[in-house]
Coordinates of C-alpha atoms in Angstrom, one line a residue:
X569 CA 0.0 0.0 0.0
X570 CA 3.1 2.5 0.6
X571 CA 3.7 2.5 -3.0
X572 CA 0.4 3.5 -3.8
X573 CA 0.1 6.3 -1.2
X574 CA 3.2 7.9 -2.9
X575 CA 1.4 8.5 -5.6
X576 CA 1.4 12.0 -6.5
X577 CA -1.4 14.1 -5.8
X578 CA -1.9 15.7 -9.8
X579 CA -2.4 12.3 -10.8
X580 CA -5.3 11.6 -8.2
X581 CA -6.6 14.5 -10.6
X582 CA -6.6 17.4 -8.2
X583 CA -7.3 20.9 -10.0
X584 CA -3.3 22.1 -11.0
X585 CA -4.3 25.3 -8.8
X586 CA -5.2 23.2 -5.4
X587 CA -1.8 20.7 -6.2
X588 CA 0.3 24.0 -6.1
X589 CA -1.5 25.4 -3.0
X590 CA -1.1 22.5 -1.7
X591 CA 2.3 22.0 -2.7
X592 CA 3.5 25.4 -0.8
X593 CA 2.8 23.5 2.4
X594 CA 5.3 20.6 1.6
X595 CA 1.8 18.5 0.9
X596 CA 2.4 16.5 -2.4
X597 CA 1.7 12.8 -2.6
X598 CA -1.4 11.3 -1.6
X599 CA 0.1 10.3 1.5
X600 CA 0.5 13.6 2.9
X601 CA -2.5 14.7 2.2
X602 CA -4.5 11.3 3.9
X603 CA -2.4 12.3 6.7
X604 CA -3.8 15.4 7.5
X605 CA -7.0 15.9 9.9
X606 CA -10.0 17.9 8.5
X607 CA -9.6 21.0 10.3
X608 CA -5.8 21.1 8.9
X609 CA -6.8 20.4 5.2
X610 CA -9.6 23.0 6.0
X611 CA -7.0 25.3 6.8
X612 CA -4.1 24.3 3.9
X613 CA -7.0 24.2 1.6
X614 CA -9.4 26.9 1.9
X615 CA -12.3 24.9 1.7
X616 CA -15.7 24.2 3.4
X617 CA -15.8 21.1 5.7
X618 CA -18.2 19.6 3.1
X619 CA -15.9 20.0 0.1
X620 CA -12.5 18.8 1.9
X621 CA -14.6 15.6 3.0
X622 CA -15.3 15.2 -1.1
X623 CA -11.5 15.4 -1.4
X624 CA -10.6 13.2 1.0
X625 CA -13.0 10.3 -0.8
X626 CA -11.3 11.6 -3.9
X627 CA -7.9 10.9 -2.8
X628 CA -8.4 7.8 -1.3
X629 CA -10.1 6.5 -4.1
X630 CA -7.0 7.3 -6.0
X631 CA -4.6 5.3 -3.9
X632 CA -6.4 2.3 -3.3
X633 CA -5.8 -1.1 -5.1
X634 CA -8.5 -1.5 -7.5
X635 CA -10.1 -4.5 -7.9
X636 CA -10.2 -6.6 -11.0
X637 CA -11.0 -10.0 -12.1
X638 CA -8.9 -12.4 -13.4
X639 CA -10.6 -11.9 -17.1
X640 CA -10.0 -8.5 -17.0
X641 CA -5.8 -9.0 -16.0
X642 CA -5.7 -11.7 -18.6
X643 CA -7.4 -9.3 -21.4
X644 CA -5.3 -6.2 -20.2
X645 CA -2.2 -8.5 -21.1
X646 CA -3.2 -10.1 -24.4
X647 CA -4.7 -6.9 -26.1
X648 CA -1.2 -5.9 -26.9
X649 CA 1.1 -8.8 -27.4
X650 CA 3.8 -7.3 -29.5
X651 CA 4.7 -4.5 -26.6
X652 CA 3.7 -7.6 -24.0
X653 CA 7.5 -8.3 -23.8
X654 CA 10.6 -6.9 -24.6
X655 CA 13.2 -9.1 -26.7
X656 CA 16.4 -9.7 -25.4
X657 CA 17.3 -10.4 -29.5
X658 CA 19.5 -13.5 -27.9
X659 CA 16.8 -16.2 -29.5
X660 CA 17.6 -18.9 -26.9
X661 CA 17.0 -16.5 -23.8
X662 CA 13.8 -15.4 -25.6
X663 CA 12.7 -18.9 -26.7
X664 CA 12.9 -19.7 -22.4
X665 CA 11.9 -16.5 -21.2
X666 CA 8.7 -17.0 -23.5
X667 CA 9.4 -13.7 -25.4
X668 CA 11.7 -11.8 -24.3
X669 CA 11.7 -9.6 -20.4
X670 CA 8.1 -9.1 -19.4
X671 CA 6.2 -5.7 -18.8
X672 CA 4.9 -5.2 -16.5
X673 CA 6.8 -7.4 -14.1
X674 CA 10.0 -6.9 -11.9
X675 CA 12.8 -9.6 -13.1
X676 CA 15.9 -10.5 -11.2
X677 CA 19.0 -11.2 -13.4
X678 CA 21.3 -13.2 -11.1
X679 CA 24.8 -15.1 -11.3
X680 CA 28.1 -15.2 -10.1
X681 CA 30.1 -12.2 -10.3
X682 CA 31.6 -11.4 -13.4
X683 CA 29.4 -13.2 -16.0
X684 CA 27.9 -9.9 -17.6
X685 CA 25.4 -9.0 -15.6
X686 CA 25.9 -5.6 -16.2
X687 CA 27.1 -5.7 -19.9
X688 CA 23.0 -7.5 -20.3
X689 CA 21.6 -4.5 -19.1
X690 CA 23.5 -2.0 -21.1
X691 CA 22.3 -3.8 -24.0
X692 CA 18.8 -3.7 -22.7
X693 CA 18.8 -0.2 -22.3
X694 CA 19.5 -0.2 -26.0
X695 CA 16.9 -2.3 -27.1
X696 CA 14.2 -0.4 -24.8
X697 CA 15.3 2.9 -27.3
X698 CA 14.4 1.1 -30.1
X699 CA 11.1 1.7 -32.5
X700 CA 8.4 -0.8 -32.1
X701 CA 8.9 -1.8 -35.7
X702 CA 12.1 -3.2 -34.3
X703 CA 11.2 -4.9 -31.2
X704 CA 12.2 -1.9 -29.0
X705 CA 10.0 -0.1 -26.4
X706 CA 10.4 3.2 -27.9
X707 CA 10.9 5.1 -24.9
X708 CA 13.6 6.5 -22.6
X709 CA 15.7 4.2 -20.2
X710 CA 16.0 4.8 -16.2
X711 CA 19.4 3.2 -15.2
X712 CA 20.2 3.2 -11.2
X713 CA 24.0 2.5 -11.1
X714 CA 25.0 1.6 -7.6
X715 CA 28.6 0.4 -8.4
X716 CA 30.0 3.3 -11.0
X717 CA 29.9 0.5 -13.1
X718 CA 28.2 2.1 -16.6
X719 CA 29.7 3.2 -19.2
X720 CA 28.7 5.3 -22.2
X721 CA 31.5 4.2 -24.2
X722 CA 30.5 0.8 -24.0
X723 CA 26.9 1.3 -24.4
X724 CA 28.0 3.2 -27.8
X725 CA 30.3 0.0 -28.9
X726 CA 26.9 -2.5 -28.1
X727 CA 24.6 -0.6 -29.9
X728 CA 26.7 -0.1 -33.1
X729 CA 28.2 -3.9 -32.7
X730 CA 24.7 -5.6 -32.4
X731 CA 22.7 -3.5 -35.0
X732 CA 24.8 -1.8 -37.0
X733 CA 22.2 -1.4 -39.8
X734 CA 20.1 0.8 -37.8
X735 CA 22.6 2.9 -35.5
X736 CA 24.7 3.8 -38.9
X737 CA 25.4 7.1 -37.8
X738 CA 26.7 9.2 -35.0
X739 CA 23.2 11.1 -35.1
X740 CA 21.0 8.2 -34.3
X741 CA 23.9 7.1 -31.7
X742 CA 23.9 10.3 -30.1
X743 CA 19.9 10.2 -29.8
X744 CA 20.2 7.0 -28.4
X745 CA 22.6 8.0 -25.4
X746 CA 20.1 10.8 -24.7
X747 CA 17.3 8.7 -23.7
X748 CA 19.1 6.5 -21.2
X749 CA 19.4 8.6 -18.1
X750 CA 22.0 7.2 -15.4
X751 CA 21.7 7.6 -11.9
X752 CA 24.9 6.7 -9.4
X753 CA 23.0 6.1 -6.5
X754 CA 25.5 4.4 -3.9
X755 CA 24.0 3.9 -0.6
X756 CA 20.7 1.3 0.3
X757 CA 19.0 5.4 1.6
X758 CA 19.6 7.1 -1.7
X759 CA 18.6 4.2 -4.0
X760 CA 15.2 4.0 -1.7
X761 CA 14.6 7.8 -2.0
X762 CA 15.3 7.3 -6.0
X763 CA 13.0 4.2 -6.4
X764 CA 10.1 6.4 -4.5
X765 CA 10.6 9.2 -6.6
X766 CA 10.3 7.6 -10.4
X767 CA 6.6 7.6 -10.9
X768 CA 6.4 11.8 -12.3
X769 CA 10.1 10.8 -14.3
X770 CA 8.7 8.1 -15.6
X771 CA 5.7 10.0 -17.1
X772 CA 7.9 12.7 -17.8
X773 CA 10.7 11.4 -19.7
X774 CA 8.5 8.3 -21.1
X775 CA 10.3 6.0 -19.5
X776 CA 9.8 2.3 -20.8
X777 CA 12.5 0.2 -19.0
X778 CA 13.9 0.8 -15.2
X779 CA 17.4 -0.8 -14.7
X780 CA 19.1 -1.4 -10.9
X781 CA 22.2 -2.4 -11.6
X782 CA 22.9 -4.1 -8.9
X783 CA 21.0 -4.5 -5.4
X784 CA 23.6 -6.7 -3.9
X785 CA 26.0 -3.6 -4.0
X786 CA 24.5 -1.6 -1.8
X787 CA 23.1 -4.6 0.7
X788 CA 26.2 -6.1 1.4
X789 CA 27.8 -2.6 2.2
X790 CA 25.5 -1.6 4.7
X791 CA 24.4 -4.9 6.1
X792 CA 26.0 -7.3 8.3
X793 CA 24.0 -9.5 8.9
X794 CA 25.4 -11.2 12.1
X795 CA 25.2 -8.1 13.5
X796 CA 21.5 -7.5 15.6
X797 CA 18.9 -6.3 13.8
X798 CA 20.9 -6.2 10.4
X799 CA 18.6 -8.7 9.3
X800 CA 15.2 -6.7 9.9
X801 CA 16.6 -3.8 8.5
X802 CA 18.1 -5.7 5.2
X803 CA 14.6 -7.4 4.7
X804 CA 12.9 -4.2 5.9
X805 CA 14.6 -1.7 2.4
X806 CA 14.2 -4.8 0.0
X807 CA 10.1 -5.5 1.0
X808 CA 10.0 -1.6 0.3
X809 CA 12.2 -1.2 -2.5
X810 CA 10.2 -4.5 -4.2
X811 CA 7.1 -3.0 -3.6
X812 CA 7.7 0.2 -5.1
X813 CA 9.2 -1.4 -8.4
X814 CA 6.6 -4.2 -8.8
X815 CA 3.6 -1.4 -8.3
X816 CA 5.8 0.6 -10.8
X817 CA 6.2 -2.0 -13.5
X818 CA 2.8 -2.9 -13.4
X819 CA 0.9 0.8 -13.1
X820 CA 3.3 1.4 -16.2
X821 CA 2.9 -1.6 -17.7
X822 CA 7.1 -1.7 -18.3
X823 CA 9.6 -3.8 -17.4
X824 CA 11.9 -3.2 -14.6
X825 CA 15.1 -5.2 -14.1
X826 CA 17.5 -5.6 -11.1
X827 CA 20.8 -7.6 -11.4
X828 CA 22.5 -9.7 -8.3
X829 CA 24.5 -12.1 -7.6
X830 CA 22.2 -13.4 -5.0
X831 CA 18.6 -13.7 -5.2
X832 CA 16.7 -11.1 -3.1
X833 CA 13.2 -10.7 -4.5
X834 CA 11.0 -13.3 -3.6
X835 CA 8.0 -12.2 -5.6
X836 CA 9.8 -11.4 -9.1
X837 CA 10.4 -13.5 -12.0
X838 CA 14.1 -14.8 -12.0

């Protein structure tokens, strides 16, 4: 549920003029807002009892789970099956992963150090730029780096080397390197605060494909866990951070992709 009470509050389709009101008072997801007593959103607001009691069903209606059948999840899945997966382009990975990285899911890439991980998801990022016509996504890349490990250089080599037909100039390269945007988020707090704050960049860039590269980075640096209460905390950031990216994924019907060498999501396709 914390995932969808970050939601912000122009999307629970306040009027732009009460969202900036609002917005002067530091109030601006729907979280803040459900947080508030009547009198105080009375007061933030400027509105009768009446009408704040309207927004507050408003809000909340905006924030909470909606139900649907099984038919409907099924339908909402099959009435797009081209842009239902993205394609790896490795044919044996696709022919087991039954097309290719799923949208709307969260997938773990795992295996020992040092077999690629990383050099997978710059090619993904590539791919995601890519038209439909192609297989792509055609949309902009979020890429959370938490081990200084990207590189520009080789994401230019990959995307000439694996489709040299299409990125046959340094225009279309250039465009390319523009839609991936690269965050070097290095601690387990700043990669939290990133993962709650996508949901506006992902609507504002057109973001198609989120990238953590990796979660076992930033775990094993801040947790010990022989050490006390390691352990709650550890499981405490990854049930949030999971939560987050699997709401994310499927509000946005996208894929979203972290690497490890161990496995830490228990809910995500591996």
């Amino acid at each position: 549920m914390e995932s969808m009470a970050t939601k912000k509050l122009r999307r629970a389709r306040l009027s732009q003029e009460l969202c900036e009101r609002l917005s002067r008072h530091q109030i601006t997801t729907c979280q803040d807002f459900l947080c508030l007593s009547l009198l105080e959103l009375m007061k933030v607001t400027g509105q009768s009892y009446y009408d704040v009691q309207k927004l507050l069903c408003k809000v909340s209606r905006a924030c909470a789970p909606k139900m649907q059948t099984a038919y409907e999840m099924k339908l909402k899945k099959s009435v797009s099956p081209s842009s239902a997966f993205l394609s790896t382009t490795l044919h044996s990975l696709d022919k087991v992963l039954h097309g290719g990285v799923p949208c709307g899911s969260l997938t773990e890439i795992t295996s020992p150090p040092g077999c690629g991980k990383t050099q997978f998801c710059i090619m993904m990022s590539v791919l995601a730029t890519l038209p439909l016509s192609m297989g792509g996504l055609n949309g902009a890349v979020i890429y959370i780096d938490t081990e200084s490990a990207f590189s520009a250089e080789r994401l230019i080599e990959i995307a000439g080397n694996r489709l040299p037909t299409y990125f046959d100039s340094d225009e279309k390269l250039f465009c390319m390197t523009r839609s991936v945007h690269v965050y070097r988020d290095l601690t387990c707090g700043s990669v939290l605060k990133r993962i709650m704050s996508l949901e506006e960049e992902i609507i504002s860039k057109k973001v198609k494909l989120i990238i953590i590269d990796s979660v076992a980075s930033v775990v094993r640096k801040e947790f010990d866990t022989k050490l006390q209460g390691n352990l709650a905390e550890r499981s405490n950031f990854l049930a949030r951070g999971a939560s987050m990216l699997k709401y994310l994924a499927e509000e946005f019907s996208i894929p979203v992709s972290c690497s490890s060498f161990l496995r830490f999501f228990p809910y995500c396709i591996k």
